[in-house]
Structures are given as structure tokens and as C-alpha cells.
JSON list of C-alpha atoms in Angstrom, two decimals:
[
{"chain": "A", "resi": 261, "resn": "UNK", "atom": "CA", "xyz": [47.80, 45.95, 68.67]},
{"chain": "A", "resi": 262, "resn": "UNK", "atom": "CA", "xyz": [45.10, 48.50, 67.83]},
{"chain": "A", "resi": 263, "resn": "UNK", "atom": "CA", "xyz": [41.81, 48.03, 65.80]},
{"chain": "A", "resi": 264, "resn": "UNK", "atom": "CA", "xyz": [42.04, 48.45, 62.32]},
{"chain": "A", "resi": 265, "resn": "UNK", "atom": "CA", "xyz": [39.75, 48.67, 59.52]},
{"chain": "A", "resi": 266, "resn": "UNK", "atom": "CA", "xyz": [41.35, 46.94, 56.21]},
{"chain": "A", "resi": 267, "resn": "UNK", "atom": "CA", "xyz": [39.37, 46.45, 52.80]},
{"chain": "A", "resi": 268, "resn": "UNK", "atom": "CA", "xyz": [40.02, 42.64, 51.94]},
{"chain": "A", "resi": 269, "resn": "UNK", "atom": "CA", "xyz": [40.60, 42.10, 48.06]},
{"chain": "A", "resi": 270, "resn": "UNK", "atom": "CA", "xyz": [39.88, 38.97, 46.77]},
{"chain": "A", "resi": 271, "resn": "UNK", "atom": "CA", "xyz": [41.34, 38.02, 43.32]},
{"chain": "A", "resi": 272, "resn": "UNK", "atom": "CA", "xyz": [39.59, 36.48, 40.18]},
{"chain": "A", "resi": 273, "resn": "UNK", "atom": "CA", "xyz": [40.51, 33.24, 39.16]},
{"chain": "A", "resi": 274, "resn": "UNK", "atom": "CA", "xyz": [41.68, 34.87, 35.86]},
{"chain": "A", "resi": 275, "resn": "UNK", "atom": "CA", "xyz": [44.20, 36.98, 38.03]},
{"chain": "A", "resi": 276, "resn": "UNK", "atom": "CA", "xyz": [45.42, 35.21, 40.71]},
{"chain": "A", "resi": 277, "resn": "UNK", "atom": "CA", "xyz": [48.98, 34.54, 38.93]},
{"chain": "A", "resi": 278, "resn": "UNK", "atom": "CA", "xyz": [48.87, 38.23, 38.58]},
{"chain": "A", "resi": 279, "resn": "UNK", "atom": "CA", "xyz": [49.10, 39.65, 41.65]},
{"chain": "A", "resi": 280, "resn": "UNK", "atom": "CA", "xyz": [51.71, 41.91, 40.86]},
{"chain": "A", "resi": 281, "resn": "UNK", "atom": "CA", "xyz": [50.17, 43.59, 38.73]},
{"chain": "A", "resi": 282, "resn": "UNK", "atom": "CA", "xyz": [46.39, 43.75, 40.40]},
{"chain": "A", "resi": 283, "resn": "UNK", "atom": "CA", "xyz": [48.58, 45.42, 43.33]},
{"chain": "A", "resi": 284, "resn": "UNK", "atom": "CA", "xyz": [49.58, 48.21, 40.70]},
{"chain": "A", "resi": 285, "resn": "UNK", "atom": "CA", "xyz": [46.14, 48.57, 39.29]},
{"chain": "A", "resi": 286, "resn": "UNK", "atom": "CA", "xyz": [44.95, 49.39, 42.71]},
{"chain": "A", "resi": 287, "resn": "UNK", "atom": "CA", "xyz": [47.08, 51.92, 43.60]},
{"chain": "A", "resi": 288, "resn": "UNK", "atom": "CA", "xyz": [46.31, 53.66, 40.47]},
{"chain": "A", "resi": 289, "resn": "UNK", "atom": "CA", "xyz": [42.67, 53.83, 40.74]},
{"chain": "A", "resi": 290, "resn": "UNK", "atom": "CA", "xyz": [43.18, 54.37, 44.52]},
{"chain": "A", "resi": 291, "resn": "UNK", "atom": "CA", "xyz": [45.14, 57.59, 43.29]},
{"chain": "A", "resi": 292, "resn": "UNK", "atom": "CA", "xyz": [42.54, 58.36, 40.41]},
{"chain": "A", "resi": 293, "resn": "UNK", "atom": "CA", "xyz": [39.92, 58.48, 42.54]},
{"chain": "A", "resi": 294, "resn": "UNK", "atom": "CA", "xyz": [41.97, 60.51, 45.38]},
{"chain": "A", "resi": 295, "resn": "UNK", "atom": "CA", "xyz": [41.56, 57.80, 47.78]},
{"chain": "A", "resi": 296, "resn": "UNK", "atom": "CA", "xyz": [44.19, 57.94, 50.64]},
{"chain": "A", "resi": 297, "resn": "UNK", "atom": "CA", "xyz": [45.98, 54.48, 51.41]},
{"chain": "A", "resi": 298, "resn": "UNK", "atom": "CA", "xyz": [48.61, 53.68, 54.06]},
{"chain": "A", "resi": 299, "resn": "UNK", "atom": "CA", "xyz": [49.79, 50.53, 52.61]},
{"chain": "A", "resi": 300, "resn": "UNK", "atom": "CA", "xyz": [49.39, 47.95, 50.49]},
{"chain": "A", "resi": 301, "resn": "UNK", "atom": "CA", "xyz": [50.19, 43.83, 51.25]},
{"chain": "A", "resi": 302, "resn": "UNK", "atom": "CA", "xyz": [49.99, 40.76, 49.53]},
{"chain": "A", "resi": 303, "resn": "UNK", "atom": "CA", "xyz": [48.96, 37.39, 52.35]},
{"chain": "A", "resi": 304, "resn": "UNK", "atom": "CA", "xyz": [48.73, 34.45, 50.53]},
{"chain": "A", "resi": 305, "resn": "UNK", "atom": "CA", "xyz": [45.93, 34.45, 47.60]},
{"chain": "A", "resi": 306, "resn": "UNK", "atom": "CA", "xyz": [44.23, 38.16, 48.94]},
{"chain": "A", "resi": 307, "resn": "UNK", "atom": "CA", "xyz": [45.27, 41.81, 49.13]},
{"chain": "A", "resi": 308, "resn": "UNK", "atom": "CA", "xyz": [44.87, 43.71, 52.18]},
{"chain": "A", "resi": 309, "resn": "UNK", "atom": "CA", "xyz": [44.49, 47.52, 51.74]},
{"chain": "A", "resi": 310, "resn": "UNK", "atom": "CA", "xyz": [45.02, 49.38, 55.44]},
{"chain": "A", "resi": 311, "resn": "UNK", "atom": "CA", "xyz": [43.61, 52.94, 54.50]},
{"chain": "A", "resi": 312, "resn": "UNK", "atom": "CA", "xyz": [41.25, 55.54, 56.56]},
{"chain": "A", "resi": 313, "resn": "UNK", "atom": "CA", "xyz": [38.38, 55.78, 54.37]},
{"chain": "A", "resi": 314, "resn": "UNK", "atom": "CA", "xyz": [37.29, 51.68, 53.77]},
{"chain": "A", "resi": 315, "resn": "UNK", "atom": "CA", "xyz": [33.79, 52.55, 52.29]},
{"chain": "A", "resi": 316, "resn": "UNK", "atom": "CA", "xyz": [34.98, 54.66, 49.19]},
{"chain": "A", "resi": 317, "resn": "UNK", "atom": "CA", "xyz": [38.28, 52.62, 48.93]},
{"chain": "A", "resi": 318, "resn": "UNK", "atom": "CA", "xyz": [36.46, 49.21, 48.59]},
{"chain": "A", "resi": 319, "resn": "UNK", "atom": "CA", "xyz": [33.81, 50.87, 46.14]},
{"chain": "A", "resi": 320, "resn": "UNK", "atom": "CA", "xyz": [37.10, 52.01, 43.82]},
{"chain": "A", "resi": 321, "resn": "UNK", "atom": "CA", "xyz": [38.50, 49.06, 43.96]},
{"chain": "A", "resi": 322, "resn": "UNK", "atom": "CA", "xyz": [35.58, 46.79, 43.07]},
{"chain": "A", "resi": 323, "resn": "UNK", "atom": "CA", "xyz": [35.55, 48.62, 39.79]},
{"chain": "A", "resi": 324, "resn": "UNK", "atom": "CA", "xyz": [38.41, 47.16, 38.72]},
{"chain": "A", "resi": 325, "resn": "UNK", "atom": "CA", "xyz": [38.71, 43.68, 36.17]},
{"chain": "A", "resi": 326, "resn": "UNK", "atom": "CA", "xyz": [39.93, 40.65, 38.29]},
{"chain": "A", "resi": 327, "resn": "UNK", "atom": "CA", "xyz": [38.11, 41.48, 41.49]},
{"chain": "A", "resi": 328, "resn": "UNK", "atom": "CA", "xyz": [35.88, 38.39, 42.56]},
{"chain": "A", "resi": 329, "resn": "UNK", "atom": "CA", "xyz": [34.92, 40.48, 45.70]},
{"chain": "A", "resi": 330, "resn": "UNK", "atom": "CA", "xyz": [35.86, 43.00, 48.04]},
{"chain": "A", "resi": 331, "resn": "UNK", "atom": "CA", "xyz": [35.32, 43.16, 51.75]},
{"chain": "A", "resi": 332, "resn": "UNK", "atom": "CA", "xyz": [36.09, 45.40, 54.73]},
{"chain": "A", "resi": 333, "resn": "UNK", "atom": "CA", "xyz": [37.85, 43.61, 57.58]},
{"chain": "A", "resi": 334, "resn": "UNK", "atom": "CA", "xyz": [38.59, 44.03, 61.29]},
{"chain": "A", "resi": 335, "resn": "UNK", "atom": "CA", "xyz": [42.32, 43.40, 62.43]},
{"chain": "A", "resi": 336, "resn": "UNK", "atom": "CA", "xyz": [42.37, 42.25, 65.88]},
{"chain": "A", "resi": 337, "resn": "UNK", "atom": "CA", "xyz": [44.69, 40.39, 67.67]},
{"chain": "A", "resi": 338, "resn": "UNK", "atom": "CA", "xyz": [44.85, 36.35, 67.40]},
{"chain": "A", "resi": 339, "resn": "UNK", "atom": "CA", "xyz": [43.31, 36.13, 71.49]},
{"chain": "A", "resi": 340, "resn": "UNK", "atom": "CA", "xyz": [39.83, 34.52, 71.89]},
{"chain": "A", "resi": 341, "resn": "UNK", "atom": "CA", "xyz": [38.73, 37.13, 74.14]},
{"chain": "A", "resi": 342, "resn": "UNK", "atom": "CA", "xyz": [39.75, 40.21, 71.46]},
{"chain": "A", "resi": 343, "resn": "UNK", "atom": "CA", "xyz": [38.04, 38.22, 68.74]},
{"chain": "A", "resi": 344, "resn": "UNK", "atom": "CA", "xyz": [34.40, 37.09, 70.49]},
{"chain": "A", "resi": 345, "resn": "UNK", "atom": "CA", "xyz": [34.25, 40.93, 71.67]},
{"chain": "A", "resi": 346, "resn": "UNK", "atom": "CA", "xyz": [35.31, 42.10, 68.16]},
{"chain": "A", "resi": 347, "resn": "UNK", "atom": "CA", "xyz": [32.51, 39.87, 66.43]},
{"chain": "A", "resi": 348, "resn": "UNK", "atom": "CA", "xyz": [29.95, 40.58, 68.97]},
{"chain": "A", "resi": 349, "resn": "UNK", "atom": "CA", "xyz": [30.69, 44.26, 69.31]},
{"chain": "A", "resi": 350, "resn": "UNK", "atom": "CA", "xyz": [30.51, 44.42, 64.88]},
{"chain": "A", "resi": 351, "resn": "UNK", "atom": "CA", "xyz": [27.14, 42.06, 65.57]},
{"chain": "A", "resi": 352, "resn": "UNK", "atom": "CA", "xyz": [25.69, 44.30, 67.77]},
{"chain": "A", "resi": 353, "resn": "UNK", "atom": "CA", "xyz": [25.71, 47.26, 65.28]},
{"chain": "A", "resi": 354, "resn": "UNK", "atom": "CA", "xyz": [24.82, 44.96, 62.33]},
{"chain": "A", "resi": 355, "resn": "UNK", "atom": "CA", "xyz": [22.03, 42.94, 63.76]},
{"chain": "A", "resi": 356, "resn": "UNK", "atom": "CA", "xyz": [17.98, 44.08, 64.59]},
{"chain": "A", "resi": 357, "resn": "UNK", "atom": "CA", "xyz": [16.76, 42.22, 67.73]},
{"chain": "A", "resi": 358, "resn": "UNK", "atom": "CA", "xyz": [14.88, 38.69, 66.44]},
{"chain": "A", "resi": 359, "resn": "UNK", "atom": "CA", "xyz": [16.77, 38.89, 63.41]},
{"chain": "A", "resi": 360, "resn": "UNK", "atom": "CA", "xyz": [18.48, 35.11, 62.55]},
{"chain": "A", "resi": 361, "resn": "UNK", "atom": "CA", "xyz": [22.13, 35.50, 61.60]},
{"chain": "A", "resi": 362, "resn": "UNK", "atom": "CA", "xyz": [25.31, 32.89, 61.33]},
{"chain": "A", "resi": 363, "resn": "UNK", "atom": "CA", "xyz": [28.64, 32.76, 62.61]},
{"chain": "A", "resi": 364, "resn": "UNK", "atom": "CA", "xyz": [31.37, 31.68, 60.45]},
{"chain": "A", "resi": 365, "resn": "UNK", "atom": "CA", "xyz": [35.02, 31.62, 61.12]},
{"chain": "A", "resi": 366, "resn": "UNK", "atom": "CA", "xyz": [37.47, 30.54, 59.32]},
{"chain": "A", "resi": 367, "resn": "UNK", "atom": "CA", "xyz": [41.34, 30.19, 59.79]},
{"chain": "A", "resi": 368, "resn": "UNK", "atom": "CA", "xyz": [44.09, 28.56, 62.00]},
{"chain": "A", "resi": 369, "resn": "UNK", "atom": "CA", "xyz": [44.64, 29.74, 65.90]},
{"chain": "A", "resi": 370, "resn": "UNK", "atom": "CA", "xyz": [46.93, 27.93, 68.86]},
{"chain": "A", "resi": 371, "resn": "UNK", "atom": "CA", "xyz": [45.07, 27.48, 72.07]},
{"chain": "A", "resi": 372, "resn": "UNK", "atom": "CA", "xyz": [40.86, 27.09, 70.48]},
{"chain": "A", "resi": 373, "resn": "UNK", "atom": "CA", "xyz": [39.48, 25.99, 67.69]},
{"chain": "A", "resi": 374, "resn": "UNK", "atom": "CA", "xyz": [37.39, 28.05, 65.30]},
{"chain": "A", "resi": 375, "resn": "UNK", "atom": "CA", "xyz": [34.32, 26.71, 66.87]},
{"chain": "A", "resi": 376, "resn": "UNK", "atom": "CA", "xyz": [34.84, 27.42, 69.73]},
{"chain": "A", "resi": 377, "resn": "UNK", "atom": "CA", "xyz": [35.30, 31.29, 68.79]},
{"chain": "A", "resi": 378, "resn": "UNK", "atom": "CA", "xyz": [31.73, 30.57, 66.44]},
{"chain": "A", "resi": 379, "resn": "UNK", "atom": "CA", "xyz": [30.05, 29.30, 69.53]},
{"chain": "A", "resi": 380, "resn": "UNK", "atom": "CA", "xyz": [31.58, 31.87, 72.12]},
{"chain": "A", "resi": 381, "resn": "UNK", "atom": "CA", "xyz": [30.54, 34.75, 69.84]},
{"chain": "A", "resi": 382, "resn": "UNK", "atom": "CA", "xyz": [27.21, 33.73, 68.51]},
{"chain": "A", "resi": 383, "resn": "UNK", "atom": "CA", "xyz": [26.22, 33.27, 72.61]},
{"chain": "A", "resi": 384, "resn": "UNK", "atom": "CA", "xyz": [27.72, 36.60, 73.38]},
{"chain": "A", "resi": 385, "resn": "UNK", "atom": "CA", "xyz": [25.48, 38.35, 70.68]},
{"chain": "A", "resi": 386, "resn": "UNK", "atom": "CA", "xyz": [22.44, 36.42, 71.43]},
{"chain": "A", "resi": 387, "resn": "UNK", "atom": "CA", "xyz": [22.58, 37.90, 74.75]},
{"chain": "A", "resi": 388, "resn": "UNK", "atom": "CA", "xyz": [23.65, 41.02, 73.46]},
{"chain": "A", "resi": 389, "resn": "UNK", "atom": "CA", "xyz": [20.86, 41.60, 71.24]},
{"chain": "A", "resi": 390, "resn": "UNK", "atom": "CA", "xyz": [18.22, 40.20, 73.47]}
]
């Protein structure tokens, strides 16, 4: 599996039992505003948009009512390796040296635990950065 860039959508409380038609909404302003999307998916309680151009995509789509927040994601695969070197190489381009950060992760994995992956990744961009 490749790298891919996704803009996360997050849902309002006031529209989570309208998903449906949030979906709609965003393809509309996505097409308003020119913006160029491959897809659109619905996992569990968020919307993932896979599209080329994340920065202006997520800044159309947080105009929209029933947005609680919008993100731009990563896609890697579910390996320990591919997600420490995915954090730390994001980190690395994020971070200024002697600047304090945190690692959170969150979700479900076979084979490690999430803090292991927090632990792993925060080491590997401490030396990184130093």
C-alpha cells in the first residue's frame, strides 16, 4: 500500500445521524470551489476525503455547518515499522530542535499496543531531531 494524504472530517454532534447528507454537502462545495476529489467514504462516525490537493480541500470543507473539525491524515499500512517511520518522518518536518511535543495514538492493532507505537516513535524523533 502506498502513502496517501486523506483530509479527516469529523462530524458535529448536531449531524452525526446525518451523514448522508454531510457526504452530499461536501461534494458540492468540493465542486463549487473546483476542488478535485477521488473519493469519498464513510468509517464509522468520520468521513475520509482521498483527494490531491488536502490543504484547499480541508479549508472548503471546514466552511461547511456540522463540521466539529477537519484534519489531514496519513494512510499507512497497519505494520509498526511503516507507522513509527511515518510519525517520525511527519515529526521531523513538523518539529524545531528543543521544541517539547506529544505522541498520541489512538486505535486497535494485532501484534503491539498503541504504546508501544507512542514510545517507539517519540524515541525515533528524539533522536531524529537531536
Amino acid at each position: 500500500m502506498e502513502d496517501k494524504v486523506l483530509v479527516i472530517v469529523f462530524p458535529s454532534i448536531f449531524s452525526l445521524n446525518k451523514i448522508k447528507p454531510l457526504i452530499t454537502n461536501i461534494k458540492k462545495i468540493l465542486k463549487i470551489e473546483n476542488q478535485k476529489f477521488h473519493k469519498i467514504r464513510q468509517e464509522g462516525d468520520i468521513i475520509i476525503v482521498e483527494t490531491d490537493d488536502p490543504v484547499f480541500t480541508s479549508s472548503a470543507i471546514n466552511t461547511l455547518f456540522g463540521i466539529k473539525r477537519v484534519a489531514i491524515a496519513k494512510q499507512v499500512t497497519n505494520s509498526f515499522d511503516s507507522i513509527v517511520n511515518g510519525i517520525s518522518k511527519v515529526g521531523v518536518d513538523l518539529f524545531l530542535e528543543s521544541e517539547r511535543f506529544l505522541i498520541r495514538v489512538e486505535g486497535h492493532a494485532r501484534g503491539f499496543m498503541t504504546k508501544d507505537v507512542e514510545v517507539a516513535a517519540t524515541s525515533s524523533l528524539i533522536e531524529k531531531t537531536s
